[in-house]
Short mmCIF file of C-alpha atoms and ligand atoms in Angstrom, two decimals:
data_model
loop_
_atom_site.label_atom_id
_atom_site.label_comp_id
_atom_site.label_asym_id
_atom_site.label_seq_id
_atom_site.Cartn_x
_atom_site.Cartn_y
_atom_site.Cartn_z
CA MET T 54 160.26 263.16 -8.11
CA ASN T 55 160.02 266.89 -8.97
CA ILE T 56 157.86 266.18 -11.90
CA THR T 57 155.34 264.14 -10.29
CA ARG T 58 155.15 266.74 -7.51
CA GLN T 59 154.44 269.30 -10.12
CA LEU T 60 151.81 267.10 -11.81
CA ARG T 61 149.76 266.38 -8.73
CA PRO T 62 147.41 269.26 -8.53
CA GLN T 63 146.51 268.88 -12.22
CA LYS T 64 145.98 265.20 -11.63
CA ILE T 65 143.74 266.27 -8.73
CA PHE T 66 141.88 268.52 -10.90
CA VAL T 67 141.28 266.13 -13.59
CA THR T 68 140.05 263.64 -11.17
CA VAL T 69 137.85 265.86 -9.42
CA SER T 70 136.36 267.55 -12.64
CA SER T 71 135.73 264.31 -14.30
CA ALA T 72 133.98 262.88 -11.10
CA LEU T 73 131.92 266.17 -11.16
CA LEU T 74 131.36 265.79 -14.91
CA LEU T 75 129.97 262.35 -14.11
CA VAL T 76 127.67 263.23 -11.52
CA LEU T 77 126.30 265.91 -13.71
CA TYR T 78 125.72 263.72 -16.66
CA ASN T 79 124.24 260.81 -14.58
CA GLY T 80 122.30 262.94 -12.37
CA PRO T 81 119.68 260.74 -10.70
CA PHE T 82 121.16 257.48 -12.25
CA MET T 83 124.60 258.08 -10.49
CA ASN T 84 124.17 255.07 -8.08
CA ASP T 85 123.16 252.89 -10.83
CA MET T 86 126.57 253.23 -12.50
CA GLU T 87 128.08 249.83 -13.60
CA PRO T 88 130.39 248.38 -15.88
CA GLN T 89 129.96 248.63 -19.73
CA SER T 90 129.21 244.92 -20.57
CA TYR T 91 127.85 242.19 -18.42
CA LYS T 92 130.60 239.93 -19.48
CA LEU T 93 133.02 242.61 -17.54
CA GLN T 94 130.87 242.49 -14.67
CA TYR T 95 130.94 238.71 -14.62
CA TYR T 96 134.69 238.75 -15.15
CA LYS T 97 135.00 241.08 -11.80
CA ASP T 98 132.51 238.88 -10.12
CA LYS T 99 134.24 235.83 -10.91
CA GLN T 100 131.02 234.09 -11.87
CA GLU T 101 129.52 232.64 -15.13
CA PRO T 102 127.79 234.61 -17.52
CA PRO T 103 124.11 233.92 -17.50
CA THR T 104 122.40 231.07 -19.32
CA LEU T 105 119.84 232.74 -21.46
CA TYR T 106 116.39 231.30 -21.84
CA TYR T 107 115.69 231.42 -25.72
CA GLY T 108 112.63 229.15 -26.02
CA SER T 109 109.18 230.85 -26.32
CA VAL T 110 107.35 231.68 -23.04
CA HIS T 111 103.58 231.84 -22.90
CA PRO T 112 101.71 233.26 -20.05
CA SER T 113 99.65 230.82 -17.98
CA ALA T 114 97.74 230.49 -14.78
CA ARG T 115 99.95 227.82 -13.27
CA ASN T 116 100.48 228.16 -9.46
CA VAL T 117 104.17 228.65 -8.99
CA THR T 118 104.16 229.54 -5.22
CA PRO T 119 106.58 227.33 -3.30
CA HIS T 120 104.73 225.34 -0.54
CA GLU T 121 107.43 225.48 1.92
CA SER T 122 108.42 229.28 1.70
CA SER T 123 107.17 231.74 4.10
CA LEU T 124 109.13 234.53 2.78
CA ILE T 125 107.91 236.78 -0.04
CA ILE T 126 110.13 239.24 -1.81
CA TYR T 127 108.42 242.25 -3.25
CA ASN T 128 110.94 243.85 -5.46
CA ARG T 129 108.83 246.78 -6.20
CA VAL T 130 108.96 248.71 -9.27
CA PRO T 131 109.05 252.51 -8.65
CA LYS T 132 106.11 254.56 -9.70
CA CYS T 133 103.82 251.58 -10.02
CA GLY T 134 101.54 252.28 -7.03
CA SER T 135 103.89 250.61 -4.50
CA SER T 136 103.07 253.10 -1.70
CA SER T 137 99.34 252.04 -2.14
CA MET T 138 100.46 248.53 -1.86
CA LEU T 139 102.55 248.96 1.04
CA ASP T 140 99.53 250.67 2.73
CA ALA T 141 97.54 247.61 1.87
CA LEU T 142 100.36 245.31 3.05
CA LYS T 143 100.47 247.22 6.52
CA ARG T 144 96.49 246.69 6.97
CA LEU T 145 96.94 243.22 6.08
CA GLN T 146 99.80 242.16 8.61
CA ILE T 147 97.89 241.56 11.77
CA GLY T 148 94.97 239.42 10.52
CA ASN T 149 97.41 237.52 8.33
CA MET T 150 100.21 237.19 11.14
CA PHE T 151 103.18 238.08 8.79
CA LYS T 152 105.70 241.11 9.04
CA LEU T 153 106.26 243.61 6.38
CA VAL T 154 109.98 244.66 6.50
CA GLY T 155 112.02 246.40 3.79
CA SER T 156 115.16 248.35 2.92
CA SER T 157 115.78 252.07 3.17
CA VAL T 158 118.02 251.89 0.02
CA TYR T 159 116.12 253.76 -2.65
CA PHE T 160 118.64 254.11 -5.85
CA ARG T 161 120.65 251.05 -5.65
CA ARG T 162 118.86 248.46 -7.64
CA TRP T 163 121.57 246.84 -9.65
CA LEU T 164 123.59 244.62 -7.54
CA ASN T 165 126.68 242.60 -8.26
CA SER T 166 126.77 239.09 -7.09
CA GLU T 167 128.64 239.93 -3.90
CA GLU T 168 125.97 242.37 -2.99
CA GLN T 169 123.23 240.03 -3.91
CA MET T 170 124.67 237.42 -1.62
CA LYS T 171 124.75 240.27 1.05
CA GLU T 172 121.22 241.16 0.57
CA ILE T 173 120.07 237.46 0.74
CA LYS T 174 121.92 237.29 4.26
CA ASN T 175 120.22 240.46 5.09
CA ILE T 176 116.90 239.09 4.23
CA GLN T 177 117.70 235.76 6.33
CA LYS T 178 118.21 238.14 9.26
CA TYR T 179 114.51 238.87 9.38
CA THR T 180 113.45 235.15 8.38
CA MET T 181 115.60 233.81 11.28
CA ASN T 182 114.36 236.27 13.92
CA LYS T 183 112.57 234.46 16.32
CA LYS T 184 111.09 237.62 17.78
CA LEU T 185 109.31 238.21 14.50
CA PRO T 186 106.34 236.19 13.23
CA ASN T 187 107.42 233.14 10.67
CA LYS T 188 105.94 234.82 7.72
CA ILE T 189 107.70 237.74 6.19
CA ILE T 190 107.28 240.09 3.19
CA TYR T 191 110.37 241.90 2.26
CA ASN T 192 110.39 244.92 0.01
CA ARG T 193 112.98 246.86 -1.81
CA HIS T 194 113.37 248.58 -5.28
CA MET T 195 115.82 246.17 -6.60
CA TYR T 196 116.08 243.60 -9.61
CA PHE T 197 115.17 240.02 -9.48
CA ILE T 198 117.72 237.83 -7.51
CA ASN T 199 118.01 234.29 -8.42
CA TYR T 200 118.51 232.31 -5.26
CA THR T 201 119.31 229.24 -6.96
CA GLN T 202 122.46 230.80 -8.41
CA PHE T 203 123.50 230.60 -4.71
CA GLY T 204 122.68 227.33 -4.07
CA LEU T 205 119.59 228.19 -2.30
CA THR T 206 115.90 227.81 -3.18
CA ASN T 207 113.88 230.85 -4.44
CA PRO T 208 111.48 232.35 -1.98
CA ILE T 209 107.81 233.66 -3.11
CA TYR T 210 108.20 236.60 -5.56
CA MET T 211 105.45 239.03 -6.25
CA ASN T 212 105.30 242.58 -7.73
CA PHE T 213 102.97 245.11 -9.27
CA ILE T 214 103.43 247.04 -12.39
CA ARG T 215 101.48 249.50 -14.41
CA ASP T 216 101.29 250.80 -18.13
CA PRO T 217 105.00 251.57 -19.07
CA ILE T 218 104.07 255.10 -20.66
CA GLU T 219 102.06 255.89 -17.64
CA ARG T 220 105.09 254.98 -15.28
CA PHE T 221 107.43 256.92 -17.58
CA ILE T 222 105.33 259.97 -17.23
CA SER T 223 105.30 259.57 -13.46
CA TYR T 224 108.73 259.11 -13.08
CA HIS T 225 109.61 261.93 -15.45
CA TYR T 226 107.85 264.15 -13.14
CA PHE T 227 108.92 262.63 -9.93
CA MET T 228 112.65 263.16 -10.74
CA ARG T 229 112.01 266.74 -11.62
CA ASP T 230 110.03 267.42 -8.26
CA THR T 231 112.47 269.52 -6.02
CA ARG T 232 111.13 267.77 -3.20
CA HIS T 233 112.83 264.42 -4.27
CA GLN T 234 115.63 265.72 -6.31
CA PRO T 235 117.44 268.82 -5.24
CA HIS T 236 119.83 269.06 -7.80
CA GLN T 237 118.24 269.98 -11.12
CA ASN T 238 119.83 270.24 -14.39
CA ILE T 239 119.06 272.02 -17.73
CA TRP T 240 116.61 269.39 -18.53
CA SER T 241 114.68 269.50 -15.45
CA LYS T 242 112.18 272.03 -16.45
CA LEU T 243 111.31 270.05 -19.74
CA SER T 244 107.83 268.66 -19.93
CA VAL T 245 107.47 265.21 -21.37
CA ASP T 246 106.42 266.59 -24.54
CA GLU T 247 109.27 268.79 -24.97
CA CYS T 248 111.59 266.25 -23.83
CA VAL T 249 110.33 264.02 -26.50
CA GLN T 250 110.35 266.66 -29.36
CA ALA T 251 113.87 267.39 -28.27
CA GLN T 252 114.71 263.65 -28.78
CA HIS T 253 116.65 263.64 -25.41
CA TRP T 254 117.86 260.45 -24.38
CA GLU T 255 116.03 260.67 -21.15
CA CYS T 256 112.91 260.38 -23.14
CA LEU T 257 113.67 258.76 -26.28
CA PRO T 258 116.50 256.65 -25.42
CA GLU T 259 118.23 254.63 -28.43
CA LYS T 260 118.49 250.87 -28.88
CA GLY T 261 121.28 249.47 -26.99
CA GLN T 262 121.30 252.60 -24.48
CA SER T 263 121.43 251.72 -20.93
CA PHE T 264 118.09 252.52 -19.24
CA GLU T 265 116.06 251.38 -16.39
CA LEU T 266 112.93 249.58 -17.72
CA THR T 267 110.02 247.82 -16.05
CA LEU T 268 111.28 244.48 -17.46
CA SER T 269 114.71 245.09 -15.94
CA TYR T 270 113.23 244.47 -12.40
CA PHE T 271 112.34 240.98 -13.78
CA CYS T 272 115.04 240.10 -16.05
CA GLY T 273 117.72 240.31 -13.19
CA HIS T 274 121.11 242.22 -12.55
CA HIS T 275 122.94 241.71 -16.05
CA GLN T 276 123.85 244.73 -17.90
CA PHE T 277 121.64 243.54 -21.10
CA CYS T 278 118.70 243.68 -18.82
CA ARG T 279 118.70 247.32 -18.87
CA GLU T 280 119.55 247.77 -22.50
CA VAL T 281 116.93 249.47 -24.56
CA GLY T 282 115.50 247.36 -27.47
CA ASN T 283 116.94 244.14 -26.09
CA ARG T 284 114.90 241.17 -27.14
CA ASP T 285 117.01 238.82 -24.82
CA ALA T 286 116.01 240.88 -21.78
CA LEU T 287 112.35 240.80 -22.50
CA GLN T 288 112.50 237.15 -23.09
CA GLN T 289 114.39 236.41 -19.83
CA ALA T 290 111.87 238.87 -17.82
CA LYS T 291 108.93 236.84 -19.12
CA TYR T 292 110.69 233.63 -18.46
CA THR T 293 111.56 234.76 -14.78
CA VAL T 294 107.83 235.77 -14.20
CA GLU T 295 106.32 232.52 -15.49
CA LYS T 296 108.96 230.29 -13.42
CA TYR T 297 109.10 232.46 -10.01
CA TYR T 298 106.66 235.01 -9.70
CA SER T 299 103.31 233.79 -8.10
CA VAL T 300 101.58 237.24 -8.94
CA VAL T 301 102.26 240.05 -10.81
CA GLY T 302 99.67 242.56 -10.37
CA VAL T 303 98.74 245.41 -12.49
CA LEU T 304 97.80 248.81 -11.14
CA GLU T 305 95.35 249.47 -13.82
CA GLU T 306 93.54 246.13 -12.61
CA TRP T 307 93.72 247.00 -9.13
CA THR T 308 90.77 244.79 -8.08
CA LYS T 309 91.53 241.89 -10.15
CA SER T 310 95.01 241.83 -8.83
CA PHE T 311 94.04 241.80 -5.44
CA LYS T 312 91.52 238.85 -6.13
CA VAL T 313 94.28 236.96 -7.62
CA LEU T 314 96.53 237.78 -4.82
CA GLN T 315 93.85 236.41 -2.30
CA HIS T 316 93.84 233.02 -4.02
CA TYR T 317 97.45 232.53 -5.10
CA LEU T 318 98.90 233.77 -1.77
CA PRO T 319 96.09 232.96 0.83
CA GLY T 320 98.48 232.96 3.66
CA PHE T 321 99.30 236.59 3.37
CA PHE T 322 96.39 238.25 1.75
CA LYS T 323 93.04 236.24 2.91
CA SER T 324 91.92 237.73 6.11
CA PRO T 325 90.51 239.84 7.65
CA SER T 326 88.54 240.37 4.46
CA LYS T 327 86.25 243.28 5.64
CA THR T 328 89.22 245.77 5.75
CA LEU T 329 90.93 244.38 2.71
CA ASN T 330 87.65 244.62 0.85
CA ASP T 331 86.91 248.05 2.03
CA TYR T 332 90.60 248.89 0.97
CA ILE T 333 90.28 247.52 -2.42
CA ALA T 334 87.08 248.92 -3.16
CA ALA T 335 88.35 252.51 -2.40
CA GLY T 336 90.83 251.84 -5.35
CA HIS T 337 94.60 252.84 -5.24
CA SER T 338 95.49 256.19 -3.89
CA LYS T 339 97.89 258.59 -5.64
CA ALA T 340 99.99 259.09 -2.63
CA ASN T 341 103.00 260.25 -4.39
CA LYS T 342 101.39 262.29 -7.26
CA GLY T 343 104.23 264.56 -8.45
CA THR T 344 103.36 268.35 -8.83
CA ASN T 345 103.62 270.21 -12.17
CA ARG T 346 102.38 267.32 -14.16
CA LYS T 347 101.62 268.38 -17.63
CA LYS T 348 99.22 266.52 -20.02
CA VAL T 349 101.02 264.42 -22.40
CA SER T 350 100.00 264.47 -26.03
CA GLU T 351 99.18 261.49 -28.06
CA SER T 352 101.87 261.78 -30.43
CA SER T 353 104.34 262.09 -27.43
CA LYS T 354 102.79 258.71 -26.09
CA ALA T 355 102.90 257.05 -29.32
CA ALA T 356 106.75 257.87 -29.68
CA LEU T 357 107.26 256.52 -26.28
CA ARG T 358 105.51 253.16 -26.95
CA LYS T 359 107.92 252.78 -29.93
CA ALA T 360 110.91 253.70 -27.83
CA PHE T 361 109.83 251.14 -25.29
CA LYS T 362 108.60 248.55 -27.28
CA GLU T 363 109.79 245.73 -25.35
CA ASP T 364 108.19 247.18 -22.19
CA MET T 365 104.88 247.35 -23.80
CA GLU T 366 105.10 243.91 -24.70
CA PHE T 367 106.06 242.66 -21.40
CA TYR T 368 103.28 244.63 -19.86
CA ASP T 369 100.70 242.82 -22.46
CA PHE T 370 102.48 239.53 -21.31
CA ILE T 371 101.81 240.36 -17.43
CA LYS T 372 98.18 241.41 -17.98
CA GLN T 373 97.40 238.24 -20.15
CA ARG T 374 99.02 236.15 -17.35
CA LEU T 375 96.96 238.18 -14.72
CA PHE T 376 93.67 237.58 -16.45
CA LEU T 377 94.35 233.92 -16.87
CA GLN T 378 95.16 233.73 -13.09
CA PHE T 379 91.80 235.60 -12.73
CA GLU T 380 89.70 233.39 -14.93
CA SER T 381 90.95 230.19 -13.17
CA ILE T 382 89.84 231.14 -9.76
CA LYS T 383 86.25 232.26 -10.78
C1 NAG A 63 118.66 230.58 -11.78
O1 NAG A 63 119.86 229.83 -11.68
C2 NAG A 63 119.76 228.74 -12.10
C3 NAG A 63 121.00 228.16 -11.72
O2 NAG A 63 122.05 228.94 -12.07
C4 NAG A 63 119.36 228.45 -13.58
O3 NAG A 63 119.31 227.00 -13.93
C5 NAG A 63 117.95 229.21 -13.90
O4 NAG A 63 117.94 229.30 -15.24
C6 NAG A 63 118.21 230.80 -13.39
N1 NAG A 63 116.87 231.38 -13.52
C7 NAG A 63 116.82 232.65 -14.08
C8 NAG A 63 115.39 232.96 -14.41
O5 NAG A 63 117.72 233.16 -14.57
#
């Protein structure tokens, strides 16, 4: 009895300090902490591990929009122009008679299956609400949820991405902007060039390291979807896009992306065309443009492209698909 009592303050110290260490180490990624392997995650979830798709996936112009669905999930990828996109959607709401709704949760992107189910129910609250229009666009920073896994039919999916290296640079400075991240660490002041030269894990992650990629948003909630250099994750992401995403726009192809959206999702993007056309013509704004952005050298960009090879391949795949869709509507 006495011994346990004596040990208690020590125990508390260990617990508190290790928690503190975790916070310091993980910094902005704190909320994304998860079990080491997806096997463990599924064990805890009492759910079967994912069936991976191993065949080859080719981009196509196939229209995969489900006819019966009046819900779009826009699981937006951070730093890919989503504030411009949300701005456009707000303008489109009235003319197209839909309601744009969303989550205020920003950093929790990875969900276990229980949380995914909760999120599905949360979205249903909007679609079943008689006071809201029939058509809903729901947005949140989160990975792809496969409704089929819960015995339901998938809604319409759309998204927007951009060149992964540009996204990386934007995210790097966003996370170091004291307006968004008051808790700065020793690496906070590093420019992308300095960070790459130092080969810090935040800039040049190693193969197998857990890291949020663009493709993670399409691959899903399994741990392997966030592993650097994981070919299965790339494959799964491509497969999901071809099967479930009506349109994945590309920020660098803003105008083309909107044309494709208008044709593939006319119920949400068609009218009134005047305001939309003016808006598209104005180009995407830089609403969230960070401060202290320094120019990034070509050699750093080359090193980043190598480190994020799978994301680069994914980006090329999405661009090819978008161009095929654009060709098919001309
Ligand atoms: C979604 O879930 C269904 C049922 O479990 C499965 O057959 C399908 O392959 C899954 N799709 C993706 C993209 O994971």
